[in-house]
mmCIF file with all atom_site columns, C-alpha atoms in Angstrom:
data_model
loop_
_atom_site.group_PDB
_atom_site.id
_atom_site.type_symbol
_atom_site.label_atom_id
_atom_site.label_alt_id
_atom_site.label_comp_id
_atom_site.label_asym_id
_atom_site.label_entity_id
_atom_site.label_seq_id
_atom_site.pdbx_PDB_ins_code
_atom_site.Cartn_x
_atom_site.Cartn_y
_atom_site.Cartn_z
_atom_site.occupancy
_atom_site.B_iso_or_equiv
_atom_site.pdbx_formal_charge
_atom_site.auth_seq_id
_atom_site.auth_comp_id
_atom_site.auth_asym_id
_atom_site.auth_atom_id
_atom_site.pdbx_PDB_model_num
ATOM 1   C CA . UNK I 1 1   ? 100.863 127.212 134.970 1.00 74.00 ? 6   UNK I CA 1
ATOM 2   C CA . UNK I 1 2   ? 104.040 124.936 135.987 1.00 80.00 ? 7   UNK I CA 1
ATOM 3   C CA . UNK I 1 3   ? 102.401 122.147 134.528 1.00 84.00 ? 8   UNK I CA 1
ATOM 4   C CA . UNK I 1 4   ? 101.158 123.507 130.894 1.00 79.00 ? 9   UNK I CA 1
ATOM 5   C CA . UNK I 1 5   ? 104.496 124.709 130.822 1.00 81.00 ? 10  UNK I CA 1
ATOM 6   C CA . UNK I 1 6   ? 105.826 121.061 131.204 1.00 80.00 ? 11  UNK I CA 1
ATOM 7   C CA . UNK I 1 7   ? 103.422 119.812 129.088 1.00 81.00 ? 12  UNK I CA 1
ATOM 8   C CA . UNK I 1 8   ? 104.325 121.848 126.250 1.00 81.00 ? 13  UNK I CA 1
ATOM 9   C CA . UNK I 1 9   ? 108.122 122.117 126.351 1.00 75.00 ? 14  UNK I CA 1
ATOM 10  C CA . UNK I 1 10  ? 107.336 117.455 126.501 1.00 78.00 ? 15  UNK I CA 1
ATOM 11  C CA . UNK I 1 11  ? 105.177 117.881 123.476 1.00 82.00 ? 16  UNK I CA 1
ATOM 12  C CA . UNK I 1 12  ? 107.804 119.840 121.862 1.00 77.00 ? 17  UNK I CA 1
ATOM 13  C CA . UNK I 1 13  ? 110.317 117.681 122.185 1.00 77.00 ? 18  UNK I CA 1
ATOM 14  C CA . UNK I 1 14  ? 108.764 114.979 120.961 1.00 78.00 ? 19  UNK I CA 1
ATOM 15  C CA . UNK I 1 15  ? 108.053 117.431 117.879 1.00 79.00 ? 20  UNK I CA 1
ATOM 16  C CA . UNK I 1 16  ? 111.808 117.805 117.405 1.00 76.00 ? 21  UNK I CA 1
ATOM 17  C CA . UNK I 1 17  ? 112.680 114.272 117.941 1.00 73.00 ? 22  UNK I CA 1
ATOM 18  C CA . UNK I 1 18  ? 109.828 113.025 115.502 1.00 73.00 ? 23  UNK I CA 1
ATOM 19  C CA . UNK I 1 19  ? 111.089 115.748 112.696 1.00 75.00 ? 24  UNK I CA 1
ATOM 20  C CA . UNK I 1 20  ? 115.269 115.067 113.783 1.00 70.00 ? 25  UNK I CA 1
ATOM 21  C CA . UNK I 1 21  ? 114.526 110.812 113.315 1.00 70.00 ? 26  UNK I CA 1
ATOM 22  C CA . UNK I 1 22  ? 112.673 111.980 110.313 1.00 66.00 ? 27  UNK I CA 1
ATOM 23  C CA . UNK I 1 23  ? 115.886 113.520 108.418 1.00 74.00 ? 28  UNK I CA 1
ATOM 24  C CA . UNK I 1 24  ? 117.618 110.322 109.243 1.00 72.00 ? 29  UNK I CA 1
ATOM 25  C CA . UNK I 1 25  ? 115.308 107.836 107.819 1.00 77.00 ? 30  UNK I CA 1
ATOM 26  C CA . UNK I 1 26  ? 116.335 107.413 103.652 1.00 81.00 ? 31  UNK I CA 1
ATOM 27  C CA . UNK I 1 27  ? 114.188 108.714 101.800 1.00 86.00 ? 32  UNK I CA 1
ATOM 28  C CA . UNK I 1 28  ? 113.993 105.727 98.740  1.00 90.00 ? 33  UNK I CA 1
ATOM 29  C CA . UNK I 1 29  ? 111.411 103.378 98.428  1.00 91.00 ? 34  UNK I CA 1
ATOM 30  C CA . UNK I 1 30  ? 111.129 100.233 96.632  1.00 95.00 ? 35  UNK I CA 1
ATOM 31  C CA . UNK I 1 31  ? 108.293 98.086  96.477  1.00 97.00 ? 36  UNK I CA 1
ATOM 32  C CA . UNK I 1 32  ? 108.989 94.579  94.997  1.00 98.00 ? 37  UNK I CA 1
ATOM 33  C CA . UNK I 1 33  ? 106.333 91.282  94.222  1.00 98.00 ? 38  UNK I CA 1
ATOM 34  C CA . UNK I 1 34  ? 106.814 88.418  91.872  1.00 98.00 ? 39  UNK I CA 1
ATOM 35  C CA . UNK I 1 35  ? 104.828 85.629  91.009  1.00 98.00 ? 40  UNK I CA 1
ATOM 36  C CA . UNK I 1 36  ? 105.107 82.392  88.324  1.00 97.00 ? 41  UNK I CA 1
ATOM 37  C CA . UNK I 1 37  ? 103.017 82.442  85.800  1.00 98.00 ? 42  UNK I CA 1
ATOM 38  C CA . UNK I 1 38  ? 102.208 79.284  83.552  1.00 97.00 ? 43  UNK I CA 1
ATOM 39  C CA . UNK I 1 39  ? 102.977 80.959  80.364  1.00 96.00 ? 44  UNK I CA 1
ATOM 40  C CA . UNK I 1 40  ? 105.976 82.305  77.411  1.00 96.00 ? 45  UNK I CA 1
ATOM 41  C CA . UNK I 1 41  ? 106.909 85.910  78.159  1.00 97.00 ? 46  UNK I CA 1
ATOM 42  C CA . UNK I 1 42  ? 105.741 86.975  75.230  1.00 95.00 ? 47  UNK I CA 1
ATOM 43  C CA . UNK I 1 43  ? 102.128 86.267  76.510  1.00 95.00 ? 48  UNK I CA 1
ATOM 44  C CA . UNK I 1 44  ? 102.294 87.994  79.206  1.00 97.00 ? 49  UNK I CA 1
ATOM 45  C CA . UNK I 1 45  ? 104.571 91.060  78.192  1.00 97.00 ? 50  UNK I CA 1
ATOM 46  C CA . UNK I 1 46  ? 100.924 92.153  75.717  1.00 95.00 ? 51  UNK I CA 1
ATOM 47  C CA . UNK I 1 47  ? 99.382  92.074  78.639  1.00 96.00 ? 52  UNK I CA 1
ATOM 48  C CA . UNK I 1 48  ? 101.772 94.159  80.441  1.00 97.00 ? 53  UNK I CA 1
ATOM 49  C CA . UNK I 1 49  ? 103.185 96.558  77.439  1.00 97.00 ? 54  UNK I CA 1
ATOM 50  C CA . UNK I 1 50  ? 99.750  97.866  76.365  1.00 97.00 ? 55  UNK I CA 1
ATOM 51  C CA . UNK I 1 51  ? 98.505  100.415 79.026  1.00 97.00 ? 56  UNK I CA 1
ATOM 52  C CA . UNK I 1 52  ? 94.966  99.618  78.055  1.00 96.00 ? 57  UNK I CA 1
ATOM 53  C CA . UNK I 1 53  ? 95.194  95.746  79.522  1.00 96.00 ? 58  UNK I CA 1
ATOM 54  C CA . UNK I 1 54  ? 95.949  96.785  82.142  1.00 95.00 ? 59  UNK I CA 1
ATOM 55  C CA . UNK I 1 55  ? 92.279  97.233  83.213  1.00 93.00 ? 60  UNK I CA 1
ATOM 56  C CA . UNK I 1 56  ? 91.810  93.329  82.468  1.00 94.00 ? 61  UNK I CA 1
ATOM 57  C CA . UNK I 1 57  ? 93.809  92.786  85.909  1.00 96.00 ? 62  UNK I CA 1
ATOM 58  C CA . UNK I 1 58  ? 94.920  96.420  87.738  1.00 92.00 ? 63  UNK I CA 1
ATOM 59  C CA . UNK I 1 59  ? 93.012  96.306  90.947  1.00 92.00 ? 64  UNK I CA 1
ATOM 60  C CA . UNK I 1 60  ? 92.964  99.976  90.509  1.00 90.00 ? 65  UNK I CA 1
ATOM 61  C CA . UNK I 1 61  ? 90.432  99.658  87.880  1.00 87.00 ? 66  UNK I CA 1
ATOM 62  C CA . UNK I 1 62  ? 88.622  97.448  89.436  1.00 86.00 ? 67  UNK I CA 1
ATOM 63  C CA . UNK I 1 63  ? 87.622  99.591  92.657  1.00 90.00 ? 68  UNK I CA 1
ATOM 64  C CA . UNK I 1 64  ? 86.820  102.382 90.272  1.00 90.00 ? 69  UNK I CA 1
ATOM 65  C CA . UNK I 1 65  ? 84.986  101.131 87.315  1.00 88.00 ? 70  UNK I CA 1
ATOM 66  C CA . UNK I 1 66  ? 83.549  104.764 86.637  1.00 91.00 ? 71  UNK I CA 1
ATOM 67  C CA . UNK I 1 67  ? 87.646  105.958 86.191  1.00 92.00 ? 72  UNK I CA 1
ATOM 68  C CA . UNK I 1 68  ? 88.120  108.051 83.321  1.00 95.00 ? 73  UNK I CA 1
ATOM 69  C CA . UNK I 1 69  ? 91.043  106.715 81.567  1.00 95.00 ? 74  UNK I CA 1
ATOM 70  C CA . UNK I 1 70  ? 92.594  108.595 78.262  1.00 96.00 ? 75  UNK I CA 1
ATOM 71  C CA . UNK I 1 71  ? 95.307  107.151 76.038  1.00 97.00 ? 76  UNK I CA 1
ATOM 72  C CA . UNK I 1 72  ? 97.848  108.864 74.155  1.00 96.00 ? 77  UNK I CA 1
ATOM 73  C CA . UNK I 1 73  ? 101.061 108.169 72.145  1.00 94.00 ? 78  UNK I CA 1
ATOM 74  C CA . UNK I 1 74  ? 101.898 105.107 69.884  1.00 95.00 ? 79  UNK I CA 1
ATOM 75  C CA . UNK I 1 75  ? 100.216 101.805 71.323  1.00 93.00 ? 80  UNK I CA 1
ATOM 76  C CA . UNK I 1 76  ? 102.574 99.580  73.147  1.00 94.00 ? 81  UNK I CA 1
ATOM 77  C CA . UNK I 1 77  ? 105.451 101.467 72.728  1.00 95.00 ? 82  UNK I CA 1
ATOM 78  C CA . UNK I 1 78  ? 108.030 104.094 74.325  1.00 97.00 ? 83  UNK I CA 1
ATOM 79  C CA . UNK I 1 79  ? 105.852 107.090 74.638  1.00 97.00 ? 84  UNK I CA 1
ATOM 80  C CA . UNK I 1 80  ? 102.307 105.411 75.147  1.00 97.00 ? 85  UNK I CA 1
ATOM 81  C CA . UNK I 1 81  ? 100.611 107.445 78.307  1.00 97.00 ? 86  UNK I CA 1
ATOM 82  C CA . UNK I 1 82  ? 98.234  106.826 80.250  1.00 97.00 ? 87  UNK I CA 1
ATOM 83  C CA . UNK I 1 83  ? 95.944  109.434 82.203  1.00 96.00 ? 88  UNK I CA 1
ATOM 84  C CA . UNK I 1 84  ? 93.213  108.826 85.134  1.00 95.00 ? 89  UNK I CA 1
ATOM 85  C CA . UNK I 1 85  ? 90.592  110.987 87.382  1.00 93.00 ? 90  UNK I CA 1
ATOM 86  C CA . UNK I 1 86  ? 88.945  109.031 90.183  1.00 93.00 ? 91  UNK I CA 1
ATOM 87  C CA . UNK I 1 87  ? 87.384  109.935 93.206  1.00 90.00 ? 92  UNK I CA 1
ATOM 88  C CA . UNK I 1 88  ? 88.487  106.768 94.843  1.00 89.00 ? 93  UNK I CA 1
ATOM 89  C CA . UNK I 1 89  ? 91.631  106.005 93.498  1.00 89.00 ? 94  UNK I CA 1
ATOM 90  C CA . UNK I 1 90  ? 93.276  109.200 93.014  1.00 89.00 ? 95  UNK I CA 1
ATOM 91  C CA . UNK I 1 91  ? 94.696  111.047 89.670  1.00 94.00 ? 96  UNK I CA 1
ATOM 92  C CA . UNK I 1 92  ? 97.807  110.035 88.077  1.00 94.00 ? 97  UNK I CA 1
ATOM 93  C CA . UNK I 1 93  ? 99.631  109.760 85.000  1.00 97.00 ? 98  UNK I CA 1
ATOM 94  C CA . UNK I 1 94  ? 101.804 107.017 83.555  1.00 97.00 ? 99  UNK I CA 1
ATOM 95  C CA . UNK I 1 95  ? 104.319 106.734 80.348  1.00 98.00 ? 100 UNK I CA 1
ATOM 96  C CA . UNK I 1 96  ? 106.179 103.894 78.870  1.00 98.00 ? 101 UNK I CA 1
ATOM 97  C CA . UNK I 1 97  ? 110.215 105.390 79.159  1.00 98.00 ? 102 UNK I CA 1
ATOM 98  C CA . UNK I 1 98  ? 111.785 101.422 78.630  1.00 98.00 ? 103 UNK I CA 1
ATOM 99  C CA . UNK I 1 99  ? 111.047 98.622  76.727  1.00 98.00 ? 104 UNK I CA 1
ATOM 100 C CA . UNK I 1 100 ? 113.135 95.154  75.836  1.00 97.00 ? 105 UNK I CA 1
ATOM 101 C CA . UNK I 1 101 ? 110.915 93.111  74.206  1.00 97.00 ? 106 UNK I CA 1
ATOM 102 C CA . UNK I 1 102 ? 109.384 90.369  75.892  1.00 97.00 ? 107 UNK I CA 1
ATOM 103 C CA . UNK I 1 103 ? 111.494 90.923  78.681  1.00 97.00 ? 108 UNK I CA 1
ATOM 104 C CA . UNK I 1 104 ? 111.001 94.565  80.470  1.00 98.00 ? 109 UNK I CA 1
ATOM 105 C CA . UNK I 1 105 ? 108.691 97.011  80.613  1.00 98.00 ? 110 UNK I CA 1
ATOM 106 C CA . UNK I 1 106 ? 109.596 100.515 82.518  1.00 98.00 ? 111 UNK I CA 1
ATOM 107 C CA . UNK I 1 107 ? 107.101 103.479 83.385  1.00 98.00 ? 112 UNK I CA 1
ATOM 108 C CA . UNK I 1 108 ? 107.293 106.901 85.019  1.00 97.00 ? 113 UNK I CA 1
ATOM 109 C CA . UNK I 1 109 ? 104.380 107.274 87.164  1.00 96.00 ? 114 UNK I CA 1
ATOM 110 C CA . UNK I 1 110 ? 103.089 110.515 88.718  1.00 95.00 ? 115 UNK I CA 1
ATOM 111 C CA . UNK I 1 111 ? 100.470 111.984 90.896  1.00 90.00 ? 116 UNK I CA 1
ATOM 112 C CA . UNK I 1 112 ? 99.972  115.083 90.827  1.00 89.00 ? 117 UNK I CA 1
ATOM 113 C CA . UNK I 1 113 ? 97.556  115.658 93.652  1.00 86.00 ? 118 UNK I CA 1
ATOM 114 C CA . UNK I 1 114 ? 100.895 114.360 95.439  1.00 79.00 ? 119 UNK I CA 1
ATOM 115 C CA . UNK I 1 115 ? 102.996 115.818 93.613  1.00 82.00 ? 120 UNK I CA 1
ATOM 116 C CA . UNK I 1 116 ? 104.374 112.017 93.683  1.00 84.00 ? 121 UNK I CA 1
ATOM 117 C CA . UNK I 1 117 ? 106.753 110.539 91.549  1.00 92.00 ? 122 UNK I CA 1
ATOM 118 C CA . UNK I 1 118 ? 107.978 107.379 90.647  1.00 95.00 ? 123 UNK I CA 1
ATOM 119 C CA . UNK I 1 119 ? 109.531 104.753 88.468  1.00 97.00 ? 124 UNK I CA 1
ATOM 120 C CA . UNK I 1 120 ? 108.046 100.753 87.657  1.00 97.00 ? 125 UNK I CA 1
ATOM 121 C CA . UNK I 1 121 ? 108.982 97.862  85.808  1.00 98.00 ? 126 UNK I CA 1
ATOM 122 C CA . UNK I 1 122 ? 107.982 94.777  85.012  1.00 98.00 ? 127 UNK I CA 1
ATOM 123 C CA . UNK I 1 123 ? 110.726 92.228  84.747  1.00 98.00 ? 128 UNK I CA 1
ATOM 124 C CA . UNK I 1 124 ? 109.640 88.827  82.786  1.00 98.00 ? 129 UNK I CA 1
ATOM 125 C CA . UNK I 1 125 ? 112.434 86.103  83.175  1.00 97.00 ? 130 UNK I CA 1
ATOM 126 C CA . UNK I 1 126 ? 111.765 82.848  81.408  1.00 96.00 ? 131 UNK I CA 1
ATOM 127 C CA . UNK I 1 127 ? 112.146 79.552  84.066  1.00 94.00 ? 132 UNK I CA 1
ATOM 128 C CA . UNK I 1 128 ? 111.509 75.904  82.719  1.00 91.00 ? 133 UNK I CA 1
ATOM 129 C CA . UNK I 1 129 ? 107.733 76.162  83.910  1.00 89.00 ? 134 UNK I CA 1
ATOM 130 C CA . UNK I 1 130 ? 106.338 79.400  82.761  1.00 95.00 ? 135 UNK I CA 1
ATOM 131 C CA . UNK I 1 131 ? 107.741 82.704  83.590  1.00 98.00 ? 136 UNK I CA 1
ATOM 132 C CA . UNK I 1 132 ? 108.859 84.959  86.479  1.00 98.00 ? 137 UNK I CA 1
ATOM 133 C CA . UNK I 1 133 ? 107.250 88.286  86.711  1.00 98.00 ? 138 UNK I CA 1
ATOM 134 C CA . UNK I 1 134 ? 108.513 90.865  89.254  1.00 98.00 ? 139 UNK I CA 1
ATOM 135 C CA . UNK I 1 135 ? 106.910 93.791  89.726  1.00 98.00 ? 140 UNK I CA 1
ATOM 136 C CA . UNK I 1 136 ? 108.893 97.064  91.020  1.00 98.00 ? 141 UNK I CA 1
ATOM 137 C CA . UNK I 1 137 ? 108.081 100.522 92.006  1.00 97.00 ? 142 UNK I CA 1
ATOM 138 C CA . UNK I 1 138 ? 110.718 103.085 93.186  1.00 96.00 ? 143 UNK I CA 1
ATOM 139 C CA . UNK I 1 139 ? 110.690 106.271 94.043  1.00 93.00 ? 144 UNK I CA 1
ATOM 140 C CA . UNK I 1 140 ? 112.718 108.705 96.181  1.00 90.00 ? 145 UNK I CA 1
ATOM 141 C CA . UNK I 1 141 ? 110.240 110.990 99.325  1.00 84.00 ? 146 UNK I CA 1
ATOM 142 C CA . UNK I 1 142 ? 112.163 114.048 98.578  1.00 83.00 ? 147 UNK I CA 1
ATOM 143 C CA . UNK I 1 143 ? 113.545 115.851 101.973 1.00 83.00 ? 148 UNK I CA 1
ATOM 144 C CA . UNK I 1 144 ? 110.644 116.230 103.748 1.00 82.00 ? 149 UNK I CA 1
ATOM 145 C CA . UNK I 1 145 ? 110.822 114.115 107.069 1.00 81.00 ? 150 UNK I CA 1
ATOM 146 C CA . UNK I 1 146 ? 107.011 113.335 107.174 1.00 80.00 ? 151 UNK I CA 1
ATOM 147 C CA . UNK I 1 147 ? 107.580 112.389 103.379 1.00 80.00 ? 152 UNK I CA 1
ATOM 148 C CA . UNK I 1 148 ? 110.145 109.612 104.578 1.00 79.00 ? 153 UNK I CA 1
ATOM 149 C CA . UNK I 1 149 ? 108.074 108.334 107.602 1.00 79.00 ? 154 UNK I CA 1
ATOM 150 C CA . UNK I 1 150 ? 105.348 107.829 104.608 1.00 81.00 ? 155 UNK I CA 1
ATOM 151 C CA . UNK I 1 151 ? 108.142 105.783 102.341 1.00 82.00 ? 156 UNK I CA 1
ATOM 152 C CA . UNK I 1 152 ? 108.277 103.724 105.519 1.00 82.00 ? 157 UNK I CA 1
ATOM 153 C CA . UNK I 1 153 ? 104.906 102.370 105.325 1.00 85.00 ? 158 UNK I CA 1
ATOM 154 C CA . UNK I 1 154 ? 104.492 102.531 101.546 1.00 88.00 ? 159 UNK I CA 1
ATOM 155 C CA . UNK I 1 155 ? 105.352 98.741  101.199 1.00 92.00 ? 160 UNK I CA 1
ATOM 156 C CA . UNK I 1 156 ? 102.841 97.590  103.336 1.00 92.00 ? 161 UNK I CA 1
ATOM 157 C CA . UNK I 1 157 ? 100.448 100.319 101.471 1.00 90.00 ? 162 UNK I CA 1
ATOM 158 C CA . UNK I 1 158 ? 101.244 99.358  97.890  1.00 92.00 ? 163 UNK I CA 1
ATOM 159 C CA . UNK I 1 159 ? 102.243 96.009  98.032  1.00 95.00 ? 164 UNK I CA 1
ATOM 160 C CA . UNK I 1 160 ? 99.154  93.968  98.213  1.00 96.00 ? 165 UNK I CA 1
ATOM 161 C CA . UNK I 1 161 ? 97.739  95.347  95.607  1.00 96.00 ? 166 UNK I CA 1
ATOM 162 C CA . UNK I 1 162 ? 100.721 94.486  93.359  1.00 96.00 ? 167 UNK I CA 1
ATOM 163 C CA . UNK I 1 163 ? 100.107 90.786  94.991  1.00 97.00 ? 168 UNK I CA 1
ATOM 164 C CA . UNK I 1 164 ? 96.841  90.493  93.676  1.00 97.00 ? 169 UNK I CA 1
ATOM 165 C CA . UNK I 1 165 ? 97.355  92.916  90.350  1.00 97.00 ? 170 UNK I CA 1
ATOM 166 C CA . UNK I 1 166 ? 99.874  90.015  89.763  1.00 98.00 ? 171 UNK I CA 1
ATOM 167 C CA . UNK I 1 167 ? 97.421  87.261  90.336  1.00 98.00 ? 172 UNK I CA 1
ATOM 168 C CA . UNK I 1 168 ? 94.994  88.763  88.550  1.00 97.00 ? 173 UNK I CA 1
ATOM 169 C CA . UNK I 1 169 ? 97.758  88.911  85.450  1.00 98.00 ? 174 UNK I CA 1
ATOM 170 C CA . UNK I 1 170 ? 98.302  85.517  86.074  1.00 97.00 ? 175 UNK I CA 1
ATOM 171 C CA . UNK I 1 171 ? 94.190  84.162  85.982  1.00 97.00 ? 176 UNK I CA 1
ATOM 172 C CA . UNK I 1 172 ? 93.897  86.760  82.669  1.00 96.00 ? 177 UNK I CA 1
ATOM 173 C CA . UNK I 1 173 ? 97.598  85.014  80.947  1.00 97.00 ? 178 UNK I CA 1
ATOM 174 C CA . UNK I 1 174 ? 96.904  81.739  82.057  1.00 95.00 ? 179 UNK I CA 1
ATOM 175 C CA . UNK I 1 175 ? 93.061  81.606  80.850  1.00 93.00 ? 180 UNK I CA 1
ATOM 176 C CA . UNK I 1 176 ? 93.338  83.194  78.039  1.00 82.00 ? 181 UNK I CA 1
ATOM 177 C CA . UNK I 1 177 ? 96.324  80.733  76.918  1.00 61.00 ? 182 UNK I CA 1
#
């Protein structure tokens, strides 16, 4: 009896340590990728600006062919939205908030099975040999201490797929140039 009472009064301090670490850890994310691409921005921003292109080179859309995808709003503009139901990839929603032409494009994203928030751009910066793209998400975990262990790990979730949603961009700009 000694023993299981050990046993429990360890495993719950290593509860309260795990949550207490937990409030400490911040609880914004940002997940960042660039890549050149051997184009003019203004190539790649229509790739980029109109939510439907983005199936040419989201790897999203590509695990999930059978994703039901609805548009909405004005086409390539503030207020275009995007909506998604997939067994594989998860449900979300997306809007166009911020646009500079040929330059930026910002999004809200949100998933509501999550009830997950967050906020991406795409950054085009003209170089002498084609362009830089960078790619951001951000997002803030909310309180929640598991929440911020998760924004710990969402980098390494996240960010290879904006590595090769970026090189897809890149094949789809650079052969269809």
């Amino acid at each position: 009896m000694a023993i299981l009472k050990k046993l429990l009064f360890g495993l719950a301090s290593v509860l309260i340590v795990f949550f207490l670490i937990g409030f400490l850890l911040p609880k914004d994310y940002q997940v960042k990728r660039s890549i050149i691409i051997n184009a003019p921005p203004e190539e790649i921003y229509n790739n980029v600006v109109d939510l439907r292109a983005w199936q040419q080179w989201g790897v999203w859309f590509k695990r999930d062919p059978m994703m039901q995808i609805n548009y909405e709003g004005p086409d390539r503009a503030i207020g275009m939205r995007s909506t998604w139901l997939s067994e594989s990839q998860g449900n979300g929603e997306m809007e166009i908030t911020e646009l500079e032409h040929n330059r930026k494009v910002v999004y809200s994203l949100y998933f509501p099975e999550m009830d997950m928030a967050s906020t991406g751009k795409f950054m085009l910066a003209p170089m002498e040999q084609g362009t830089r793209v960078t790619w951001i998400d951000e997002g803030d975990v909310g309180n929640s201490p598991v929440n911020r262990y998760f924004a710990l790990m969402i980098d390494d979730m996240i960010g290879p797929d904006f590595e090769m949603g970026l090189q897809n961009l890149k094949t789809v700009v650079e052969n269809n140039g």
